[in-house]
PDB file of C-alpha atoms in Angstrom:
ATOM      1  CA  MET A   1      69.773 109.914  75.887  1.00  0.00           C
ATOM      2  CA  GLU A   2      65.957 108.971  76.458  1.00  0.00           C
ATOM      3  CA  ARG A   3      64.916 111.459  80.003  1.00  0.00           C
ATOM      4  CA  THR A   4      63.026 109.364  82.456  1.00  0.00           C
ATOM      5  CA  SER A   5      62.438 111.256  86.006  1.00  0.00           C
ATOM      6  CA  ARG A   6      65.296 110.566  87.851  1.00  0.00           C
ATOM      7  CA  PRO A   7      67.244 109.352  88.997  1.00  0.00           C
ATOM      8  CA  GLU A   8      65.629 105.663  87.447  1.00  0.00           C
ATOM      9  CA  ARG A   9      66.016 103.096  90.400  1.00  0.00           C
ATOM     10  CA  LEU A  10      67.239 100.039  88.035  1.00  0.00           C
ATOM     11  CA  ALA A  11      67.374  96.613  89.069  1.00  0.00           C
ATOM     12  CA  ALA A  12      70.612  94.727  89.079  1.00  0.00           C
ATOM     13  CA  ASP A  13      69.586  92.064  86.224  1.00  0.00           C
ATOM     14  CA  SER A  14      69.859  91.917  82.986  1.00  0.00           C
ATOM     15  CA  ALA A  15      67.236  94.781  82.291  1.00  0.00           C
ATOM     16  CA  GLY A  16      68.646  97.350  84.242  1.00  0.00           C
ATOM     17  CA  ILE A  17      72.374  96.202  83.642  1.00  0.00           C
ATOM     18  CA  ALA A  18      71.233  96.640  79.982  1.00  0.00           C
ATOM     19  CA  ARG A  19      70.069 100.002  80.838  1.00  0.00           C
ATOM     20  CA  ALA A  20      72.589 101.263  82.715  1.00  0.00           C
ATOM     21  CA  ALA A  21      75.282 100.490  79.521  1.00  0.00           C
ATOM     22  CA  GLU A  22      72.479 102.179  77.138  1.00  0.00           C
ATOM     23  CA  LEU A  23      72.906 105.348  79.486  1.00  0.00           C
ATOM     24  CA  LEU A  24      76.671 105.470  79.737  1.00  0.00           C
ATOM     25  CA  ARG A  25      77.250 104.923  76.544  1.00  0.00           C
ATOM     26  CA  ALA A  26      75.528 108.673  76.157  1.00  0.00           C
ATOM     27  CA  ASN A  27      77.504 109.899  78.172  1.00  0.00           C
ATOM     28  CA  GLY A  28      74.863 109.561  81.081  1.00  0.00           C
ATOM     29  CA  LEU A  29      75.926 109.363  85.200  1.00  0.00           C
ATOM     30  CA  VAL A  30      74.879 105.724  87.108  1.00  0.00           C
ATOM     31  CA  ALA A  31      75.686 105.381  90.100  1.00  0.00           C
ATOM     32  CA  ILE A  32      76.786 101.284  89.924  1.00  0.00           C
ATOM     33  CA  PRO A  33      77.416  98.900  93.209  1.00  0.00           C
ATOM     34  CA  THR A  34      80.696  97.607  94.024  1.00  0.00           C
ATOM     35  CA  GLU A  35      82.379  95.486  96.326  1.00  0.00           C
ATOM     36  CA  THR A  36      83.904  98.391  97.938  1.00  0.00           C
ATOM     37  CA  VAL A  37      81.737 101.500  98.167  1.00  0.00           C
ATOM     38  CA  TYR A  38      79.056 102.081  95.203  1.00  0.00           C
ATOM     39  CA  GLY A  39      80.603 104.945  92.356  1.00  0.00           C
ATOM     40  CA  LEU A  40      79.516 106.892  90.351  1.00  0.00           C
ATOM     41  CA  ALA A  41      80.562 106.059  86.703  1.00  0.00           C
ATOM     42  CA  ALA A  42      80.568 107.925  83.658  1.00  0.00           C
ATOM     43  CA  ARG A  43      82.970 107.807  81.041  1.00  0.00           C
ATOM     44  CA  ALA A  44      86.695 107.999  81.616  1.00  0.00           C
ATOM     45  CA  ASP A  45      87.523 109.305  77.081  1.00  0.00           C
ATOM     46  CA  ARG A  46      85.136 112.133  77.326  1.00  0.00           C
ATOM     47  CA  ASP A  47      85.287 115.423  78.688  1.00  0.00           C
ATOM     48  CA  GLU A  48      81.889 116.431  78.951  1.00  0.00           C
ATOM     49  CA  SER A  49      81.088 112.820  81.119  1.00  0.00           C
ATOM     50  CA  VAL A  50      83.675 113.710  83.376  1.00  0.00           C
ATOM     51  CA  ALA A  51      82.644 116.636  83.973  1.00  0.00           C
ATOM     52  CA  ALA A  52      79.104 116.037  84.887  1.00  0.00           C
ATOM     53  CA  ILE A  53      81.311 113.781  87.478  1.00  0.00           C
ATOM     54  CA  TYR A  54      83.164 116.810  88.673  1.00  0.00           C
ATOM     55  CA  ARG A  55      79.668 118.405  88.818  1.00  0.00           C
ATOM     56  CA  ALA A  56      77.239 115.803  90.647  1.00  0.00           C
ATOM     57  CA  LYS A  57      79.800 115.566  93.422  1.00  0.00           C
ATOM     58  CA  GLY A  58      80.816 118.591  93.383  1.00  0.00           C
ATOM     59  CA  ARG A  59      84.464 117.516  93.476  1.00  0.00           C
ATOM     60  CA  PRO A  60      87.682 119.779  93.713  1.00  0.00           C
ATOM     61  CA  SER A  61      89.206 119.038  90.335  1.00  0.00           C
ATOM     62  CA  PHE A  62      92.629 118.447  91.441  1.00  0.00           C
ATOM     63  CA  ASN A  63      90.913 115.373  93.123  1.00  0.00           C
ATOM     64  CA  PRO A  64      91.854 112.694  90.420  1.00  0.00           C
ATOM     65  CA  LEU A  65      89.456 109.642  89.261  1.00  0.00           C
ATOM     66  CA  ILE A  66      89.077 106.662  89.287  1.00  0.00           C
ATOM     67  CA  VAL A  67      89.325 104.377  85.615  1.00  0.00           C
ATOM     68  CA  HIS A  68      87.406 101.029  86.048  1.00  0.00           C
ATOM     69  CA  VAL A  69      88.297  98.508  84.085  1.00  0.00           C
ATOM     70  CA  ALA A  70      86.946  95.346  82.833  1.00  0.00           C
ATOM     71  CA  ASP A  71      90.913  93.489  81.827  1.00  0.00           C
ATOM     72  CA  LEU A  72      93.976  93.396  82.232  1.00  0.00           C
ATOM     73  CA  ALA A  73      93.902  94.501  78.774  1.00  0.00           C
ATOM     74  CA  CYS A  74      92.255  97.502  78.544  1.00  0.00           C
ATOM     75  CA  ALA A  75      94.159  97.934  81.550  1.00  0.00           C
ATOM     76  CA  ARG A  76      97.557  97.863  79.485  1.00  0.00           C
ATOM     77  CA  ARG A  77      96.048 100.462  76.480  1.00  0.00           C
ATOM     78  CA  ILE A  78      95.220 103.190  79.422  1.00  0.00           C
ATOM     79  CA  ALA A  79      98.690 103.133  81.724  1.00  0.00           C
ATOM     80  CA  ARG A  80     103.071 101.850  81.301  1.00  0.00           C
ATOM     81  CA  PHE A  81     102.284  98.403  83.427  1.00  0.00           C
ATOM     82  CA  ASP A  82     105.945  97.031  84.882  1.00  0.00           C
ATOM     83  CA  ASP A  83     106.621  93.515  86.379  1.00  0.00           C
ATOM     84  CA  ARG A  84     105.497  95.411  89.537  1.00  0.00           C
ATOM     85  CA  ALA A  85     102.443  96.190  88.246  1.00  0.00           C
ATOM     86  CA  GLU A  86     101.571  93.408  86.138  1.00  0.00           C
ATOM     87  CA  ALA A  87     102.791  90.407  89.470  1.00  0.00           C
ATOM     88  CA  LEU A  88      99.824  93.116  91.743  1.00  0.00           C
ATOM     89  CA  ALA A  89      97.881  92.808  89.103  1.00  0.00           C
ATOM     90  CA  ALA A  90      97.737  88.601  89.283  1.00  0.00           C
ATOM     91  CA  ALA A  91      97.714  88.967  92.653  1.00  0.00           C
ATOM     92  CA  PHE A  92      94.426  90.883  93.566  1.00  0.00           C
ATOM     93  CA  TRP A  93      92.739  91.615  90.369  1.00  0.00           C
ATOM     94  CA  PRO A  94      89.427  91.393  89.853  1.00  0.00           C
ATOM     95  CA  GLY A  95      89.661  93.586  93.669  1.00  0.00           C
ATOM     96  CA  ALA A  96      89.988  96.226  95.850  1.00  0.00           C
ATOM     97  CA  LEU A  97      93.581  97.436  94.510  1.00  0.00           C
ATOM     98  CA  THR A  98      94.396 100.800  92.604  1.00  0.00           C
ATOM     99  CA  MET A  99      97.103 101.079  90.728  1.00  0.00           C
ATOM    100  CA  VAL A 100      98.326 104.555  90.310  1.00  0.00           C
ATOM    101  CA  LEU A 101     100.773 104.042  86.760  1.00  0.00           C
ATOM    102  CA  PRO A 102     102.730 106.252  84.137  1.00  0.00           C
ATOM    103  CA  LEU A 103      99.843 107.147  81.464  1.00  0.00           C
ATOM    104  CA  ALA A 104      99.972 105.002  78.270  1.00  0.00           C
ATOM    105  CA  GLU A 105     101.528 107.284  74.934  1.00  0.00           C
ATOM    106  CA  GLY A 106      97.285 107.746  72.923  1.00  0.00           C
ATOM    107  CA  ALA A 107      94.952 106.584  76.447  1.00  0.00           C
ATOM    108  CA  GLU A 108      91.821 107.372  75.369  1.00  0.00           C
ATOM    109  CA  ILE A 109      91.380 109.222  78.905  1.00  0.00           C
ATOM    110  CA  ALA A 110      89.654 112.868  79.509  1.00  0.00           C
ATOM    111  CA  PRO A 111      92.565 114.599  80.483  1.00  0.00           C
ATOM    112  CA  ALA A 112      89.943 115.325  83.315  1.00  0.00           C
ATOM    113  CA  VAL A 113      90.491 112.013  84.993  1.00  0.00           C
ATOM    114  CA  THR A 114      94.651 112.693  85.640  1.00  0.00           C
ATOM    115  CA  ALA A 115      93.731 116.163  86.881  1.00  0.00           C
ATOM    116  CA  GLY A 116      96.658 116.516  84.513  1.00  0.00           C
ATOM    117  CA  LEU A 117      99.552 114.760  85.994  1.00  0.00           C
ATOM    118  CA  PRO A 118     101.309 112.165  83.745  1.00  0.00           C
ATOM    119  CA  THR A 119      99.596 109.295  85.693  1.00  0.00           C
ATOM    120  CA  VAL A 120      96.839 107.813  86.809  1.00  0.00           C
ATOM    121  CA  ALA A 121      94.649 105.157  89.207  1.00  0.00           C
ATOM    122  CA  LEU A 122      93.725 102.601  87.785  1.00  0.00           C
ATOM    123  CA  ARG A 123      91.331  99.554  89.060  1.00  0.00           C
ATOM    124  CA  CYS A 124      89.400  95.884  87.667  1.00  0.00           C
ATOM    125  CA  PRO A 125      86.617  95.712  90.359  1.00  0.00           C
ATOM    126  CA  ALA A 126      85.440  92.266  90.704  1.00  0.00           C
ATOM    127  CA  HIS A 127      82.041  92.850  91.823  1.00  0.00           C
ATOM    128  CA  PRO A 128      79.314  91.500  89.056  1.00  0.00           C
ATOM    129  CA  VAL A 129      77.396  93.822  88.307  1.00  0.00           C
ATOM    130  CA  MET A 130      80.044  96.258  87.487  1.00  0.00           C
ATOM    131  CA  ARG A 131      82.350  94.287  85.239  1.00  0.00           C
ATOM    132  CA  ASP A 132      79.071  93.114  83.301  1.00  0.00           C
ATOM    133  CA  ILE A 133      77.421  96.370  83.029  1.00  0.00           C
ATOM    134  CA  ILE A 134      81.283  97.682  81.565  1.00  0.00           C
ATOM    135  CA  ALA A 135      81.612  94.463  79.537  1.00  0.00           C
ATOM    136  CA  GLN A 136      78.315  95.575  78.345  1.00  0.00           C
ATOM    137  CA  ALA A 137      78.945  99.619  77.441  1.00  0.00           C
ATOM    138  CA  GLY A 138      82.587  98.742  75.861  1.00  0.00           C
ATOM    139  CA  LEU A 139      83.904 101.684  78.134  1.00  0.00           C
ATOM    140  CA  ALA A 140      86.775 101.661  80.533  1.00  0.00           C
ATOM    141  CA  LEU A 141      84.345 104.334  83.414  1.00  0.00           C
ATOM    142  CA  ALA A 142      85.595 106.434  85.124  1.00  0.00           C
ATOM    143  CA  ALA A 143      83.946 106.160  88.825  1.00  0.00           C
ATOM    144  CA  PRO A 144      84.295 108.149  92.158  1.00  0.00           C
ATOM    145  CA  SER A 145      82.964 107.120  95.000  1.00  0.00           C
ATOM    146  CA  ALA A 146      78.996 108.053  94.336  1.00  0.00           C
ATOM    147  CA  ASN A 147      78.160 110.679  96.903  1.00  0.00           C
ATOM    148  CA  ARG A 148      78.490 114.805  97.366  1.00  0.00           C
ATOM    149  CA  SER A 149      82.172 115.580  97.956  1.00  0.00           C
ATOM    150  CA  GLY A 150      84.119 115.187 101.026  1.00  0.00           C
ATOM    151  CA  GLY A 151      80.972 113.724 102.211  1.00  0.00           C
ATOM    152  CA  VAL A 152      80.420 109.848 103.321  1.00  0.00           C
ATOM    153  CA  SER A 153      80.256 107.425 100.861  1.00  0.00           C
ATOM    154  CA  PRO A 154      77.459 105.271  99.972  1.00  0.00           C
ATOM    155  CA  THR A 155      77.140 102.228 100.446  1.00  0.00           C
ATOM    156  CA  THR A 156      74.459 101.037  99.826  1.00  0.00           C
ATOM    157  CA  ALA A 157      71.783 102.350  97.280  1.00  0.00           C
ATOM    158  CA  GLU A 158      69.638 104.867  99.748  1.00  0.00           C
ATOM    159  CA  HIS A 159      72.798 106.790 100.246  1.00  0.00           C
ATOM    160  CA  VAL A 160      73.708 107.443  96.625  1.00  0.00           C
ATOM    161  CA  VAL A 161      69.337 108.551  96.433  1.00  0.00           C
ATOM    162  CA  ALA A 162      69.836 110.188  99.833  1.00  0.00           C
ATOM    163  CA  SER A 163      73.202 112.218  98.423  1.00  0.00           C
ATOM    164  CA  LEU A 164      72.889 112.970  94.748  1.00  0.00           C
ATOM    165  CA  GLY A 165      69.424 113.338  94.520  1.00  0.00           C
ATOM    166  CA  GLU A 166      68.133 114.182  90.237  1.00  0.00           C
ATOM    167  CA  ARG A 167      71.722 115.391  90.308  1.00  0.00           C
ATOM    168  CA  VAL A 168      72.458 111.066  88.844  1.00  0.00           C
ATOM    169  CA  ASP A 169      70.758 109.708  86.145  1.00  0.00           C
ATOM    170  CA  ALA A 170      70.836 106.204  87.047  1.00  0.00           C
ATOM    171  CA  VAL A 171      70.897 103.902  90.515  1.00  0.00           C
ATOM    172  CA  VAL A 172      71.247 100.139  90.302  1.00  0.00           C
ATOM    173  CA  ASP A 173      70.141  98.165  93.698  1.00  0.00           C
ATOM    174  CA  GLY A 174      73.274  95.628  94.255  1.00  0.00           C
ATOM    175  CA  GLY A 175      72.091  95.813  97.837  1.00  0.00           C
ATOM    176  CA  ALA A 176      74.612  96.650 100.431  1.00  0.00           C
ATOM    177  CA  CYS A 177      78.453  96.807  99.089  1.00  0.00           C
ATOM    178  CA  GLU A 178      80.629  94.128 100.958  1.00  0.00           C
ATOM    179  CA  ALA A 179      83.807  95.774 101.457  1.00  0.00           C
ATOM    180  CA  GLY A 180      82.496  98.904 103.295  1.00  0.00           C
ATOM    181  CA  VAL A 181      85.713 101.035 102.237  1.00  0.00           C
ATOM    182  CA  GLU A 182      87.657 102.177  99.279  1.00  0.00           C
ATOM    183  CA  SER A 183      90.164 100.128  97.386  1.00  0.00           C
ATOM    184  CA  THR A 184      93.545 100.600  98.274  1.00  0.00           C
ATOM    185  CA  ILE A 185      95.742 102.930  96.403  1.00  0.00           C
ATOM    186  CA  VAL A 186      98.657 101.992  95.742  1.00  0.00           C
ATOM    187  CA  ALA A 187     101.536 103.931  93.388  1.00  0.00           C
ATOM    188  CA  LEU A 188     104.378 102.329  92.191  1.00  0.00           C
ATOM    189  CA  ARG A 189     107.970 104.505  91.242  1.00  0.00           C
ATOM    190  CA  GLY A 190     109.525 104.778  88.999  1.00  0.00           C
ATOM    191  CA  ASP A 191     113.268 104.225  90.977  1.00  0.00           C
ATOM    192  CA  GLY A 192     111.618 101.013  91.694  1.00  0.00           C
ATOM    193  CA  ARG A 193     110.121 102.460  95.130  1.00  0.00           C
ATOM    194  CA  TRP A 194     106.220 101.933  95.898  1.00  0.00           C
ATOM    195  CA  GLN A 195     103.700 103.918  97.992  1.00  0.00           C
ATOM    196  CA  VAL A 196     100.573 103.501  99.783  1.00  0.00           C
ATOM    197  CA  LEU A 197      98.033 106.326  99.160  1.00  0.00           C
ATOM    198  CA  ARG A 198      95.322 105.055 100.336  1.00  0.00           C
ATOM    199  CA  PRO A 199      94.985 102.585 102.605  1.00  0.00           C
ATOM    200  CA  GLY A 200      91.513  99.922 101.929  1.00  0.00           C
ATOM    201  CA  PRO A 201      90.986  96.186 102.480  1.00  0.00           C
ATOM    202  CA  ILE A 202      94.306  95.211 101.038  1.00  0.00           C
ATOM    203  CA  ALA A 203      96.658  95.478 103.353  1.00  0.00           C
ATOM    204  CA  GLU A 204      99.742  96.527 102.741  1.00  0.00           C
ATOM    205  CA  SER A 205     101.445  94.144 104.550  1.00  0.00           C
ATOM    206  CA  ARG A 206     100.337  91.489 101.149  1.00  0.00           C
ATOM    207  CA  ILE A 207     101.144  94.653  99.024  1.00  0.00           C
ATOM    208  CA  ARG A 208     104.424  94.213 100.402  1.00  0.00           C
ATOM    209  CA  ALA A 209     104.521  90.253 100.147  1.00  0.00           C
ATOM    210  CA  VAL A 210     104.223  90.898  96.559  1.00  0.00           C
ATOM    211  CA  LEU A 211     106.718  93.109  95.660  1.00  0.00           C
ATOM    212  CA  GLY A 212     109.402  92.582  98.117  1.00  0.00           C
ATOM    213  CA  THR A 213     111.007  96.358  98.257  1.00  0.00           C
ATOM    214  CA  ASP A 214     110.630  98.797 101.132  1.00  0.00           C
ATOM    215  CA  ALA A 215     107.234 101.176 101.020  1.00  0.00           C
ATOM    216  CA  ASP A 216     108.354 104.560 100.128  1.00  0.00           C
ATOM    217  CA  ALA A 217     108.694 105.873 103.932  1.00  0.00           C
ATOM    218  CA  VAL A 218     107.975 109.601 102.208  1.00  0.00           C
ATOM    219  CA  THR A 219     104.453 110.988 102.728  1.00  0.00           C
ATOM    220  CA  SER A 220     103.242 112.598  98.779  1.00  0.00           C
ATOM    221  CA  ARG A 221     102.207 116.327  98.644  1.00  0.00           C
ATOM    222  CA  GLU A 222     100.067 116.237  95.602  1.00  0.00           C
ATOM    223  CA  ILE A 223      96.763 114.544  95.940  1.00  0.00           C
ATOM    224  CA  GLU A 224      98.104 112.354  93.436  1.00  0.00           C
ATOM    225  CA  ALA A 225      94.844 109.733  93.956  1.00  0.00           C
ATOM    226  CA  PRO A 226      91.002 110.330  95.668  1.00  0.00           C
ATOM    227  CA  GLY A 227      90.645 110.418  99.437  1.00  0.00           C
ATOM    228  CA  GLN A 228      93.516 112.424 100.527  1.00  0.00           C
ATOM    229  CA  LEU A 229      92.471 115.394 101.113  1.00  0.00           C
ATOM    230  CA  ALA A 230      93.054 116.210 104.936  1.00  0.00           C
ATOM    231  CA  SER A 231      89.660 116.168 105.669  1.00  0.00           C
ATOM    232  CA  HIS A 232      87.174 113.999 103.886  1.00  0.00           C
ATOM    233  CA  TYR A 233      84.446 111.285 105.109  1.00  0.00           C
ATOM    234  CA  ALA A 234      82.893 113.928 106.169  1.00  0.00           C
ATOM    235  CA  PRO A 235      79.423 113.395 108.356  1.00  0.00           C
ATOM    236  CA  GLY A 236      78.561 116.782 108.480  1.00  0.00           C
ATOM    237  CA  LYS A 237      79.329 116.815 112.356  1.00  0.00           C
ATOM    238  CA  PRO A 238      82.186 117.257 114.945  1.00  0.00           C
ATOM    239  CA  VAL A 239      83.189 113.258 115.502  1.00  0.00           C
ATOM    240  CA  ARG A 240      85.212 112.622 117.733  1.00  0.00           C
ATOM    241  CA  LEU A 241      87.687 109.527 118.205  1.00  0.00           C
ATOM    242  CA  GLY A 242      88.661 107.271 120.761  1.00  0.00           C
ATOM    243  CA  ALA A 243      86.154 107.508 122.751  1.00  0.00           C
ATOM    244  CA  CYS A 244      85.253 104.433 125.556  1.00  0.00           C
ATOM    245  CA  GLU A 245      82.178 106.558 126.439  1.00  0.00           C
ATOM    246  CA  ALA A 246      79.598 109.760 124.861  1.00  0.00           C
ATOM    247  CA  ALA A 247      78.468 113.119 126.287  1.00  0.00           C
ATOM    248  CA  ALA A 248      74.657 113.335 126.254  1.00  0.00           C
ATOM    249  CA  ASP A 249      75.272 115.687 123.091  1.00  0.00           C
ATOM    250  CA  GLU A 250      77.419 112.798 120.844  1.00  0.00           C
ATOM    251  CA  PHE A 251      75.509 110.299 119.076  1.00  0.00           C
ATOM    252  CA  HIS A 252      78.055 106.759 120.518  1.00  0.00           C
ATOM    253  CA  ILE A 253      79.538 104.466 117.144  1.00  0.00           C
ATOM    254  CA  GLY A 254      80.466 101.511 119.387  1.00  0.00           C
ATOM    255  CA  PHE A 255      82.744  98.964 118.913  1.00  0.00           C
ATOM    256  CA  GLY A 256      84.079  95.444 120.759  1.00  0.00           C
ATOM    257  CA  ALA A 257      82.370  95.981 123.950  1.00  0.00           C
ATOM    258  CA  VAL A 258      81.567  99.432 123.467  1.00  0.00           C
ATOM    259  CA  ALA A 259      78.441  99.384 123.107  1.00  0.00           C
ATOM    260  CA  GLY A 260      76.911 103.667 122.093  1.00  0.00           C
ATOM    261  CA  HIS A 261      74.267 103.363 119.997  1.00  0.00           C
ATOM    262  CA  ALA A 262      75.096 101.033 116.772  1.00  0.00           C
ATOM    263  CA  SER A 263      78.220  98.643 117.145  1.00  0.00           C
ATOM    264  CA  LEU A 264      80.573  98.933 114.329  1.00  0.00           C
ATOM    265  CA  SER A 265      81.063  95.588 115.646  1.00  0.00           C
ATOM    266  CA  PRO A 266      79.952  93.980 118.386  1.00  0.00           C
ATOM    267  CA  ALA A 267      81.973  91.095 117.921  1.00  0.00           C
ATOM    268  CA  GLY A 268      84.988  93.107 117.362  1.00  0.00           C
ATOM    269  CA  ASP A 269      85.166  91.971 113.753  1.00  0.00           C
ATOM    270  CA  LEU A 270      87.597  94.589 112.056  1.00  0.00           C
ATOM    271  CA  ALA A 271      85.580  93.529 108.673  1.00  0.00           C
ATOM    272  CA  GLU A 272      82.076  94.134 109.853  1.00  0.00           C
ATOM    273  CA  ALA A 273      83.047  97.474 110.922  1.00  0.00           C
ATOM    274  CA  ALA A 274      84.774  97.915 107.403  1.00  0.00           C
ATOM    275  CA  SER A 275      81.309  97.307 105.616  1.00  0.00           C
ATOM    276  CA  ARG A 276      79.777  98.699 108.652  1.00  0.00           C
ATOM    277  CA  LEU A 277      81.659 101.547 108.637  1.00  0.00           C
ATOM    278  CA  TYR A 278      79.855 104.321 106.191  1.00  0.00           C
ATOM    279  CA  ALA A 279      76.482 103.236 106.551  1.00  0.00           C
ATOM    280  CA  LEU A 280      76.623 103.866 111.090  1.00  0.00           C
ATOM    281  CA  LEU A 281      78.600 107.244 109.396  1.00  0.00           C
ATOM    282  CA  HIS A 282      75.113 108.040 108.022  1.00  0.00           C
ATOM    283  CA  GLU A 283      72.751 107.630 110.574  1.00  0.00           C
ATOM    284  CA  GLY A 284      74.960 109.250 113.245  1.00  0.00           C
ATOM    285  CA  ALA A 285      74.784 112.583 110.429  1.00  0.00           C
ATOM    286  CA  ALA A 286      70.774 111.916 110.182  1.00  0.00           C
ATOM    287  CA  ALA A 287      69.942 111.177 114.746  1.00  0.00           C
ATOM    288  CA  ASP A 288      69.110 113.899 116.263  1.00  0.00           C
ATOM    289  CA  PHE A 289      72.815 114.795 118.418  1.00  0.00           C
ATOM    290  CA  PRO A 290      74.180 117.354 117.076  1.00  0.00           C
ATOM    291  CA  ARG A 291      77.598 115.098 117.533  1.00  0.00           C
ATOM    292  CA  ILE A 292      79.725 111.828 117.209  1.00  0.00           C
ATOM    293  CA  ALA A 293      81.230 109.969 119.328  1.00  0.00           C
ATOM    294  CA  VAL A 294      83.571 106.860 117.983  1.00  0.00           C
ATOM    295  CA  ALA A 295      84.939 103.951 119.803  1.00  0.00           C
ATOM    296  CA  PRO A 296      88.788 103.152 119.534  1.00  0.00           C
ATOM    297  CA  VAL A 297      89.099 100.770 116.702  1.00  0.00           C
ATOM    298  CA  PRO A 298      92.599  98.960 116.707  1.00  0.00           C
ATOM    299  CA  GLU A 299      94.814  99.504 113.115  1.00  0.00           C
ATOM    300  CA  GLY A 300      95.687  96.382 113.180  1.00  0.00           C
ATOM    301  CA  GLY A 301      94.967  95.008 109.069  1.00  0.00           C
ATOM    302  CA  ILE A 302      91.917  96.492 107.483  1.00  0.00           C
ATOM    303  CA  GLY A 303      91.423  98.408 110.686  1.00  0.00           C
ATOM    304  CA  ALA A 304      93.970 100.805 108.888  1.00  0.00           C
ATOM    305  CA  ALA A 305      91.495 101.559 106.763  1.00  0.00           C
ATOM    306  CA  ILE A 306      88.889 102.568 109.007  1.00  0.00           C
ATOM    307  CA  ASN A 307      91.111 104.009 111.490  1.00  0.00           C
ATOM    308  CA  ASP A 308      92.358 106.858 107.971  1.00  0.00           C
ATOM    309  CA  ARG A 309      88.443 107.516 107.584  1.00  0.00           C
ATOM    310  CA  LEU A 310      87.709 108.256 110.463  1.00  0.00           C
ATOM    311  CA  ARG A 311      91.070 110.796 110.964  1.00  0.00           C
ATOM    312  CA  ARG A 312      89.661 112.294 108.091  1.00  0.00           C
ATOM    313  CA  ALA A 313      85.707 112.300 108.878  1.00  0.00           C
ATOM    314  CA  ALA A 314      87.282 114.580 112.234  1.00  0.00           C
ATOM    315  CA  ALA A 315      89.425 116.628 110.291  1.00  0.00           C
TER     316      ALA A 315
END
């Protein structure tokens, strides 16, 4: 693989997409925008490529990776789909839903992707740049968030470079990510039950409307999917939640009527808050304050995903 100064900054055009696909086929690491956050992508079928993701992120090897696929046909070659999985794919793919499903026999997936589990996390993304790169590479791509493990997820190319620097071969600059929080992850159990392992842009109520069954109320003790570590998305400073007012040494992230130094959404719009969450955590991390305080955010809808990330950032 031809090397230039790292990371290469690639435009989200035909030339940049072709170069990204070339690097990925040659076992490279490429940060790519998705509709959720930027992903650190590598081909999912080779141990050395997957190991490069773990090294770049400093990621625990027991934490599985999400595999991104071009379409349902590719997904069926990797995992076993039942009627529930087919229904969820029809409702939410391409989009911000990841399904944890039984690994198909003979699936061309490196063992490190699943962290030794008999299941695999799959998503068919909606972002046109990510979709074009998957198609041109002709590969399923393992792609966790493109940042150091446990840190704040990246929603711009600049966030990726600041976090990973020369650990990544290239960054495709597709601008700011729309959703701003990682995909919803749902595990489909063999006994007919299901469980949301990580809240995200697709609310649990929408999943329940498709499946027509109750979620498994038992919290999994295993790490089955990304984002389940108790401490995650951390900005490197203490974070205090539910703060309507800030102390003098706190960078205050506001919401709605609470203005703060910067606001997730002055209008109290949860979708806007989700899209700005990581950008403001990055801003708070860089600010000349030793601590961060965050205004209360309602739990409804995507607010559940926002508060999940905030609780882990504060853990």
